[in-house]
Coordinates of C-alpha atoms and ligand atoms in Angstrom, one line a residue:
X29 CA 4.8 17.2 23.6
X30 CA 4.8 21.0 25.3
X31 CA 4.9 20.6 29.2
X32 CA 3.5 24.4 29.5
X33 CA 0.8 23.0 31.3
X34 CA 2.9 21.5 34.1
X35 CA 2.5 22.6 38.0
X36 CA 5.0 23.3 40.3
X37 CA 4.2 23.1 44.0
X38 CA 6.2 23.3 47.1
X39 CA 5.4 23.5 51.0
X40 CA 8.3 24.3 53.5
X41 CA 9.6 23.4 57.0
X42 CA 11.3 25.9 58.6
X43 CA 12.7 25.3 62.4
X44 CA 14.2 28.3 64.0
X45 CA 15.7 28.6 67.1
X46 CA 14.9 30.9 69.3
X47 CA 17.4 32.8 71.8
X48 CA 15.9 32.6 75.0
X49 CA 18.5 32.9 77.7
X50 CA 17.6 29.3 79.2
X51 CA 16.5 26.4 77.1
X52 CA 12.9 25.2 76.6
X53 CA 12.3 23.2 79.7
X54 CA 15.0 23.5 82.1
X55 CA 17.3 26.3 83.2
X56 CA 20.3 25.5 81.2
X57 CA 22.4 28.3 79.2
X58 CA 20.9 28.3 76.0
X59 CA 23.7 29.7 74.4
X60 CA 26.4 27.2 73.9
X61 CA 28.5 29.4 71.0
X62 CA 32.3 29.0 71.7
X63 CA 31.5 26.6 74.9
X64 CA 33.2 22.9 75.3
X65 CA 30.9 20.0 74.3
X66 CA 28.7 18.7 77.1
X67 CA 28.7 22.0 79.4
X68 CA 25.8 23.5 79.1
X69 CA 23.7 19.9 80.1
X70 CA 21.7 18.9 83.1
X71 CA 19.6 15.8 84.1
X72 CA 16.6 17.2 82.6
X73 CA 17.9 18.1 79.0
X74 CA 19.8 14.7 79.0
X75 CA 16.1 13.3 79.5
X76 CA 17.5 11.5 82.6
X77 CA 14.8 8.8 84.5
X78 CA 12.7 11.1 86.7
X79 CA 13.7 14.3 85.7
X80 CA 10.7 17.1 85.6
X81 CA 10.2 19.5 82.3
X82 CA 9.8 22.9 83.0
X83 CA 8.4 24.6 80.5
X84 CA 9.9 28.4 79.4
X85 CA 7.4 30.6 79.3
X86 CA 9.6 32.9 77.1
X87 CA 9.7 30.7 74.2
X88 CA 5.3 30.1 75.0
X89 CA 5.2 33.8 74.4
X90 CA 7.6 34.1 72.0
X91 CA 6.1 31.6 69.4
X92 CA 2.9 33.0 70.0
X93 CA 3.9 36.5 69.0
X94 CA 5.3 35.2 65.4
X95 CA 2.2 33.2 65.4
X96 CA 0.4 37.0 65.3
X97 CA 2.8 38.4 63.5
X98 CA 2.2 35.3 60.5
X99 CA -1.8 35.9 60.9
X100 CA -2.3 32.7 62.7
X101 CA -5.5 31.6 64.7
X102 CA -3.9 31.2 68.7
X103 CA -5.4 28.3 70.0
X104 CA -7.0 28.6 73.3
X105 CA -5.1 25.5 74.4
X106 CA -2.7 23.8 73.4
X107 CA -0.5 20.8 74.7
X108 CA 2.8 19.5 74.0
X109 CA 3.9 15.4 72.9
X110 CA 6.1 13.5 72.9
X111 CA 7.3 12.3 69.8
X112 CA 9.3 8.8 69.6
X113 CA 12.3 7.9 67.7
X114 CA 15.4 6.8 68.5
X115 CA 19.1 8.3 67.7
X116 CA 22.3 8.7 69.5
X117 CA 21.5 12.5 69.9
X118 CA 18.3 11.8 71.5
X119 CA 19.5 10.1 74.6
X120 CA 15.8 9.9 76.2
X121 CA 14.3 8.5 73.1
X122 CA 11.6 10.9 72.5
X123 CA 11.4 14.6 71.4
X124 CA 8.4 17.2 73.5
X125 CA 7.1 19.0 70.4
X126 CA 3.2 19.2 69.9
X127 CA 0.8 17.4 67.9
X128 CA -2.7 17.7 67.3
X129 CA -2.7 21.3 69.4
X130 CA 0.2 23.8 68.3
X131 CA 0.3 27.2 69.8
X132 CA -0.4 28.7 66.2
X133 CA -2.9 27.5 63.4
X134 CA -3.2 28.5 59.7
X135 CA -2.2 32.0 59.2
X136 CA -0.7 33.5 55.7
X137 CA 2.7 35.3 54.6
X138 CA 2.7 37.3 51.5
X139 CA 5.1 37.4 49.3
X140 CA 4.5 39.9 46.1
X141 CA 1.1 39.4 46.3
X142 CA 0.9 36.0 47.0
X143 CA -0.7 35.0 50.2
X144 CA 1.5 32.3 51.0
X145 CA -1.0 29.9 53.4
X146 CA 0.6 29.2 56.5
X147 CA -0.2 24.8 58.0
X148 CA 0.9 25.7 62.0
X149 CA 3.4 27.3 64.0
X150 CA 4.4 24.6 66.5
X151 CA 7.1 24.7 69.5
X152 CA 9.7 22.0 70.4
X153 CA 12.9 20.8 71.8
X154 CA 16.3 20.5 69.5
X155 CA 18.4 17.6 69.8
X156 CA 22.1 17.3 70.7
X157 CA 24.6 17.2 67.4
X158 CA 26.4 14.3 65.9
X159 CA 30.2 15.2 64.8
X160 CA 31.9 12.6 62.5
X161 CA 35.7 12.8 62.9
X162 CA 39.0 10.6 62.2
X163 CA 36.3 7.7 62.3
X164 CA 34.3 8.1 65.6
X165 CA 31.0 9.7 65.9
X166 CA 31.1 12.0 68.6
X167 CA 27.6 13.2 70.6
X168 CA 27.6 16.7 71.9
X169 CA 24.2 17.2 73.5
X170 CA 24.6 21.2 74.1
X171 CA 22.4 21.7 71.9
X172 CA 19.9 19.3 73.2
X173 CA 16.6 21.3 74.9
X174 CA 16.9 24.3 72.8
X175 CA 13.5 25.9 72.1
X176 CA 12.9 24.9 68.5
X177 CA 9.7 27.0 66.5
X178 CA 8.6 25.2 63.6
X179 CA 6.7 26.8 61.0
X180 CA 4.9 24.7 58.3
X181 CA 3.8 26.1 55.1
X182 CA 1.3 24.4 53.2
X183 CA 1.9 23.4 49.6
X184 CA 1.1 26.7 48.3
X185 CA 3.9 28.2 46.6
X186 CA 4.8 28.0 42.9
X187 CA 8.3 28.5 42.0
X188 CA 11.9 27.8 43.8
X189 CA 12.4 31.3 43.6
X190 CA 9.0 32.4 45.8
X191 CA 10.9 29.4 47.9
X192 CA 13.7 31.4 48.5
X193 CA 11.9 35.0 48.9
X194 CA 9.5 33.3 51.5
X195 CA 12.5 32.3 53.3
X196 CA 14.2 35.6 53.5
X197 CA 11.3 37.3 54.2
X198 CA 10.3 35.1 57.2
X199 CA 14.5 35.6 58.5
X200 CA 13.9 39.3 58.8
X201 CA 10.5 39.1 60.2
X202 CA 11.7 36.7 63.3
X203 CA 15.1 38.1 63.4
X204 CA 14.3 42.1 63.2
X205 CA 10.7 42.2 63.4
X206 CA 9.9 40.1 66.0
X207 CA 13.1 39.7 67.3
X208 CA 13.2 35.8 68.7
X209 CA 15.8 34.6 66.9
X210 CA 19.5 35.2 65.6
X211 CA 18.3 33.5 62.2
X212 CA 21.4 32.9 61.0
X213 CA 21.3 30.2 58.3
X214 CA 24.6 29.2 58.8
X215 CA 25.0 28.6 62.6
X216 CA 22.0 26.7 61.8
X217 CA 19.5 29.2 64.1
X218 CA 17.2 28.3 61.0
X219 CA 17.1 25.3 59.1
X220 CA 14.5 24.3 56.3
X221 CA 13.0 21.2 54.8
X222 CA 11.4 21.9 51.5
X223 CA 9.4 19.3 49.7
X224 CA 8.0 19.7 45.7
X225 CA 6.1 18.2 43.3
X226 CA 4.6 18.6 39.8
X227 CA 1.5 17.9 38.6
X228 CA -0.5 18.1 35.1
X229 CA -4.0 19.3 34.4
X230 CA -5.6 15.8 34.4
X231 CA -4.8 15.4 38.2
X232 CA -1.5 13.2 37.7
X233 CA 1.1 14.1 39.8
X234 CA 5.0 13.3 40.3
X235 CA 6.6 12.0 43.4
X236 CA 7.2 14.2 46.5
X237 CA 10.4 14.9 46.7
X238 CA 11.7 16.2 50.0
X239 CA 14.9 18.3 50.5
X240 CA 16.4 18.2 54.4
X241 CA 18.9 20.7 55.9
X242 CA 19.7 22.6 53.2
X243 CA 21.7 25.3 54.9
X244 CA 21.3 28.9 52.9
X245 CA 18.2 30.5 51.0
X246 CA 20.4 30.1 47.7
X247 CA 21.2 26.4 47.9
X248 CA 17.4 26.0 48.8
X249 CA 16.8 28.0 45.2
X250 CA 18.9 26.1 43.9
X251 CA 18.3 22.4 44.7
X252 CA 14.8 22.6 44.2
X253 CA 15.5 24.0 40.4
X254 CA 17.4 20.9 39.9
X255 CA 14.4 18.9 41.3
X256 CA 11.7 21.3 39.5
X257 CA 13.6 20.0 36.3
X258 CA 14.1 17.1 36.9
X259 CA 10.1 15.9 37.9
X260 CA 9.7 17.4 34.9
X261 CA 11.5 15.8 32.4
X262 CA 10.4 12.1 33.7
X263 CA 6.7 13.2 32.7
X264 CA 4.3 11.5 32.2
X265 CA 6.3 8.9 33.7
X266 CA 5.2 9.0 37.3
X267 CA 4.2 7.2 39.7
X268 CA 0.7 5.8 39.8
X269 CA 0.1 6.1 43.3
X270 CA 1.8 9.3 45.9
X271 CA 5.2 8.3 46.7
X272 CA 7.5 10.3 48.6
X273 CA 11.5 10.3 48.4
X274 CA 13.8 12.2 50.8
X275 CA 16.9 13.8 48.8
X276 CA 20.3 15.6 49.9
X277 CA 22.0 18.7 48.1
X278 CA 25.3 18.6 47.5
X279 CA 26.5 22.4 46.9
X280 CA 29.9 21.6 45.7
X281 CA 28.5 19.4 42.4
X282 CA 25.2 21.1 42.7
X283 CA 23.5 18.1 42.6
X284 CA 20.9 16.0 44.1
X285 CA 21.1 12.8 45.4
X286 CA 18.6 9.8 47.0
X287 CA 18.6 9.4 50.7
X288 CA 15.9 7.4 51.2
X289 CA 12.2 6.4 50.0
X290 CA 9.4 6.6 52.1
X291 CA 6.9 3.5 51.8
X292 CA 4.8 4.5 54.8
X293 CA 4.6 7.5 57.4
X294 CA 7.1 6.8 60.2
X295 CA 5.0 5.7 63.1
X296 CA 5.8 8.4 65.8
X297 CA 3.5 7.2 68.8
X298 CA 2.8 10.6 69.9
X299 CA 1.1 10.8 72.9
X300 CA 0.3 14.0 75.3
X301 CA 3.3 14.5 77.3
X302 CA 2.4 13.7 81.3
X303 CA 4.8 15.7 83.2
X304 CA 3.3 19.0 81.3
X305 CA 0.0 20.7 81.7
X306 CA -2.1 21.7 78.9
X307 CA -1.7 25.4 78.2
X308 CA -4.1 28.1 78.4
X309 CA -2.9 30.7 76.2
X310 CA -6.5 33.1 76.8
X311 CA -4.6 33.9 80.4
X312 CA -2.3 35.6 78.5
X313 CA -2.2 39.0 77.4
X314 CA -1.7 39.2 73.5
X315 CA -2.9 42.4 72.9
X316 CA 0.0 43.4 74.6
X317 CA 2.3 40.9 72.6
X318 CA 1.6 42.2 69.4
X319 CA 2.3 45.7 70.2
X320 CA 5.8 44.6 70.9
X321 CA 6.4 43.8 67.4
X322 CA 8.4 45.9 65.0
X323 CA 6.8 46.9 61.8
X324 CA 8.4 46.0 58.8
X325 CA 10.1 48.4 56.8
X326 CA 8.0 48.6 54.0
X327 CA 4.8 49.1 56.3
X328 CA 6.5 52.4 58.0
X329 CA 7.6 53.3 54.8
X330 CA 4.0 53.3 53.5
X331 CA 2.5 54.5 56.9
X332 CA 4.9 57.6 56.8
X333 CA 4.1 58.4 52.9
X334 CA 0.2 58.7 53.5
X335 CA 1.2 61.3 56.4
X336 CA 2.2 63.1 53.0
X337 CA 6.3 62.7 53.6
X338 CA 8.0 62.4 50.3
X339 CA 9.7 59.3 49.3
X340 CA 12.8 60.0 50.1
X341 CA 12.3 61.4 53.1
X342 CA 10.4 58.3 54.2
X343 CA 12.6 55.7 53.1
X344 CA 15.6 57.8 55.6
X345 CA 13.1 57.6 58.0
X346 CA 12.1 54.4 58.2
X347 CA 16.0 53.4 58.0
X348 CA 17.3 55.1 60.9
X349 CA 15.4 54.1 64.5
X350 CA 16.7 56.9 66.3
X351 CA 15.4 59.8 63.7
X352 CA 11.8 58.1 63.5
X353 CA 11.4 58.1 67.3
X354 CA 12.2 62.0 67.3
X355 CA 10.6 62.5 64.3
X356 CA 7.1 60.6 65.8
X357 CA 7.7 62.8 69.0
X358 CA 7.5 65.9 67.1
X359 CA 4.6 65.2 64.8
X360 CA 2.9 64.6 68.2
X361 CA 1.8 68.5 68.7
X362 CA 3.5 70.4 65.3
X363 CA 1.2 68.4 62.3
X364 CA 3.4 70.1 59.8
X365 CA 4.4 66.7 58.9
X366 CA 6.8 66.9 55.2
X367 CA 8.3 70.3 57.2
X368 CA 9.5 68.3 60.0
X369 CA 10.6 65.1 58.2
X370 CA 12.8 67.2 56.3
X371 CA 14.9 68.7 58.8
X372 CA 15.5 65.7 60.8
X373 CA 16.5 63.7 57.3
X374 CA 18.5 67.1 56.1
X375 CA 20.0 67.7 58.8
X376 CA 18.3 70.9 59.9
X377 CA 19.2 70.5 63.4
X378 CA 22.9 70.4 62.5
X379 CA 24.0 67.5 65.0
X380 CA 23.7 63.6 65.0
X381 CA 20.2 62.6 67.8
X382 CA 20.9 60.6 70.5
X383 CA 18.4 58.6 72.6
X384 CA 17.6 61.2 75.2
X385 CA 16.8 64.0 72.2
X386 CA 13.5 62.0 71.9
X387 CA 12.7 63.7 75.8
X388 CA 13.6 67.3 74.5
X389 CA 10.8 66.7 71.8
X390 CA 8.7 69.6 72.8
X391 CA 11.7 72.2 72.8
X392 CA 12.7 71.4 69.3
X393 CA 9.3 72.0 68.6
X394 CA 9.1 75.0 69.6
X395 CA 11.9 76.0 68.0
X396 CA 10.9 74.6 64.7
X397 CA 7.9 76.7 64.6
X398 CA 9.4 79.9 65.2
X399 CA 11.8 78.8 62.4
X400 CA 9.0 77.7 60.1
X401 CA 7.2 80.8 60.9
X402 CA 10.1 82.7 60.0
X403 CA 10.7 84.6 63.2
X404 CA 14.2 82.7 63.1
X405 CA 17.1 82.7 61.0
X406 CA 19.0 79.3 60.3
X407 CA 22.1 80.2 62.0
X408 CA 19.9 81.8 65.3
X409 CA 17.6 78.2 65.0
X410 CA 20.8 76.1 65.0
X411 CA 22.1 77.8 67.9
X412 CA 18.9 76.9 70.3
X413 CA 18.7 73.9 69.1
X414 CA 21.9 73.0 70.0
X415 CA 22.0 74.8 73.3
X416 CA 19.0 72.5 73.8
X417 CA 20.8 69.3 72.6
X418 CA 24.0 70.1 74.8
X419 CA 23.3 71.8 77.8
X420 CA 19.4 70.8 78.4
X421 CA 18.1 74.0 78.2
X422 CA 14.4 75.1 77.8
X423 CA 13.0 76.9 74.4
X424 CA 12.9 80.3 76.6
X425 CA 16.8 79.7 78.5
X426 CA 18.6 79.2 74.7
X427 CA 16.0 82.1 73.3
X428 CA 17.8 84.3 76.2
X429 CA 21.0 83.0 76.1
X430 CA 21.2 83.3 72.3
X431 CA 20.3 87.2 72.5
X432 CA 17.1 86.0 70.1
X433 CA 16.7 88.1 67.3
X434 CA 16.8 91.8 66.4
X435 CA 13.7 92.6 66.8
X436 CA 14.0 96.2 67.6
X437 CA 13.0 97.4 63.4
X438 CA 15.0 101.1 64.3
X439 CA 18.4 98.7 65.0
X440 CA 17.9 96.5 61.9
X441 CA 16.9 99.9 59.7
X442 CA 20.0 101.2 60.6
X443 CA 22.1 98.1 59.5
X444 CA 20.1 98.2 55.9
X445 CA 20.7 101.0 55.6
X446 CA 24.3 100.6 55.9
X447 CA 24.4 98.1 54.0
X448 CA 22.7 99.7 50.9
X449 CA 25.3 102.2 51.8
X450 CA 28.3 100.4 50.9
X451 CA 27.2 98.7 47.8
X452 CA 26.4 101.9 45.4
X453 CA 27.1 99.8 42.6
X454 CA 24.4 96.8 43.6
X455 CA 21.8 99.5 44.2
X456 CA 22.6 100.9 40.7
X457 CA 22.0 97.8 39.1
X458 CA 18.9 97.0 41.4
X459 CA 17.5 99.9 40.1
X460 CA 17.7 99.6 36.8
X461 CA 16.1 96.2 37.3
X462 CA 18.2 93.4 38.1
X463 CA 15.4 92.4 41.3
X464 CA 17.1 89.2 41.8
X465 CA 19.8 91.4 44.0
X466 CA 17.5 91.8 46.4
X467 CA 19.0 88.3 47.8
X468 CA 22.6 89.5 48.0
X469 CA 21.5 92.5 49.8
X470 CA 19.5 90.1 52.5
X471 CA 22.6 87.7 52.4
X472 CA 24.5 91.1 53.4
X473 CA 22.2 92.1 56.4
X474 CA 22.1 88.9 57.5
X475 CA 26.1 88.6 57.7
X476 CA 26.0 92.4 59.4
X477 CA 23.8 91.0 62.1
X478 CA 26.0 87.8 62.5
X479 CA 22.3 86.0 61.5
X480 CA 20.6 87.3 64.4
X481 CA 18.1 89.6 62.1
X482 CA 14.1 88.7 61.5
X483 CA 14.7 87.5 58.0
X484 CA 11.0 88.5 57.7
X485 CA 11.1 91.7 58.9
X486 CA 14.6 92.2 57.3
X487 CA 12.8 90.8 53.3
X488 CA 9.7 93.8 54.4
X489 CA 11.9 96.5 55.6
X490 CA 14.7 96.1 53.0
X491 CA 12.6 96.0 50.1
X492 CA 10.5 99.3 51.2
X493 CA 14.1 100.9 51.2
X494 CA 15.4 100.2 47.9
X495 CA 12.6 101.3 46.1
X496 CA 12.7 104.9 47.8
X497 CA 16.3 105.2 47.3
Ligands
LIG526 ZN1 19.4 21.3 81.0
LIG527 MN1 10.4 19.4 64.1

């Protein structure tokens, strides 16, 4: 029987944590790399009896911003729960995350194409950590109270490998674009549940099968193949009614294995957290927020190639922060876009930018006119612009300083007309028609007046010359 017909579907979980300087609701160190278990704790993130939640506006602000950035509705409020369950890394017994009114609703991520749809964007608290050694089990509770985003997909993507691009798509944007998090798979700044299931055309459907804590974008590839395969070959042997089984990976065997088997939803008890007021996000200013979001690559790439930069040029561009902030100054007054783009990607200027070149915008300009215009030569152009890069001077002050050009036409006659001098043989073969030599002999005057010669006038008054000799 050919299973062509089959459908793959898988929704993801992704928490990420986000590095905020305190945790998410008291003033902690939220940074407990390298630090001794059960340091950076207080009353509050312990969940003590009577202790008060503060909530960090930082991480409010923060979610919210990856909430814009992921094409999510903001809600205008939004509340937090608490969410009950016991374990020995949840000392209070309860987790504050939200229910019913996230910060962030739908919203998409595209991926090739594919607009990935997007469930919520909700914000919560991490629990402490559980370490297993010679026998004991060990509770380390630095961890507990760090601000935890959780993004949840819906079940809208088709294959393990859109699974895995998703995922490394969604680690640039919060680490680089938005900058909220670290992201780092490993240290487990971003942890994923996947779940997937197959269904056939007549609306029967497999089991969901749910993945937890896989910890890199390949084993999630990976483990879901297995799973993808494995759904597959038990057709049409599936369940009659939804079920849901929670599996593990293991990487070493590259297998997958049964946790446990979900009958019914666990029964959370959420209810609206007292000690925190609702939130009104339409107090806050998120116009503002988004314009503190870094495009992606590929969008300045495009952005910079309809401004008619080449390719190449663009792709340096968008690569190197400190060249696009110079090169965004510049194209500010001089529109001659490809021309500038060039000679900050090749090097025109003949030094490496530094932050403060992006104030001395409007003397490079100037000096990339003249240049463009071709009332300077290389050589004179690089001198300015370095007189202007090193010792702050004005346009007019490294103009003066450099001597500017010969612009006197009786000096630079005089030096082509040395120079046609002492090449007889050149000028022979010029004459009888070997034009091309014109550019040694500009080359020559060039050298005579160490660079300092109109190459304009020098190409006009050269030229005239060697046909009346
Ligand atoms: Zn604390
Ligand atoms: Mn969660």
């Amino acid at each position: 029987m050919s299973k062509e017909y089959l459908k793959t579907t898988i929704g993801l979980e992704i928490h990420v944590q986000l590095a905020t300087k305190s945790k998410m609701f008291c003033r902690c160190d939220n940074n407990a790399e390298g630090k001794e278990p059960n340091t950076t704790i207080c009353p509050i993130c312990l969940g003590m009896p009577g202790t008060l939640p503060v909530t960090n506006k930082q991480a409010v602000l923060w979610t919210i911003k990856t909430g814009i950035t992921l094409n999510c509705t903001i809600n205008k409020i939004s509340k937090f729960d608490r969410k009950h369950y016991f374990y020995p890394d949840l000392p209070k017994g309860y987790q504050i995350s939200q229910y019913d009114e996230p910060f962030c609703s739908g919203g998409y991520l595209e991926i090739n194409g594919h607009k990935i749809k997007l469930n919520r964007i909700h914000l919560e608290e991490d629990a402490g950590k559980l370490i297993h050694k010679d026998g004991k089990s060990l509770v380390d509770l630095n961890r507990a109270g760090t601000p935890l985003m959780e993004i949840v997909t819906e079940p809208d993507i088709d294959s393990p490998a859109e699974a895995a691009d998703f995922l490394r798509r969604l680690q640039k944007i919060v680490r680089d674009e938005v900058s909220v998090s670290e992201a780092s798979m490993e240290k487990g700044h971003m942890r994923c549940d996947a779940n997937i299931s197959i269904s056939d055309d007549k609306g029967h459907m497999s089991e969901i099968v749910e993945l937890k804590n896989i910890n890199s974008f390949k084993f999630v590839e990976k483990a879901l193949l297995i799973e993808e395969v494995r759904l597959r070959e038990k057709y049409p042997d599936w369940p009659e009614k939804v079920s849901k089984e929670t599996r593990g990976y293991d990487s070493k065997k590259n297998e997958t294995y049964t946790q446990r088997r979900k009958e019914v939803a666990a029964d959370y008890r959420y209810f609206p957290e007292p000690d925190l007021p609702p939130f009104d996000t339409s107090e806050l200013d998120l116009e503002s927020l988004a314009s503190g979001v870094n495009e992606s690559e590929e969008i300045i790439i495009s952005k910079l190639q309809e401004m008619g930069i080449p390719s190449f040029e663009s792709q340096a561009l968008a690569k190197d922060q400190i060249k696009r902030q110079i090169f965004e100054e510049l194209s500010k007054s001089n529109k001659n876009y490809p021309f500038i783009a060039k000679a900050i990607v090749h090097n025109l200027f003949g030094f490496k930018f530094c932050q403060s070149d992006s104030l001395k915008t409007d003397s490079y300009n100037q000096a990339l006119i003249e240049f463009d215009n071709g009332k300077l030569s290389k050589p004179i152009f690089a001198d300015i612009v370095k007189l202007i890069h090193e010792k702050e001077y004005s346009f007019e002050q490294a103009m003066k300083e450099t001597g500017g050009q010969i612009g006197n036409e009786d000096e630079l006659a005089s030096i082509i007309e040395n120079v046609i001098k002492s090449n007889p043989k050149e000028l022979e073969n010029y004459k009888n028609g070997k034009k091309q030599l014109l550019g040694f002999f500009i080359g020559q005057v060039m050298k005579e007046s160490k660079g300092k010669a109109n190459p304009v006038s020098v190409n006009k008054i050269l030229k005239d010359k060697l046909e009346q000799e």
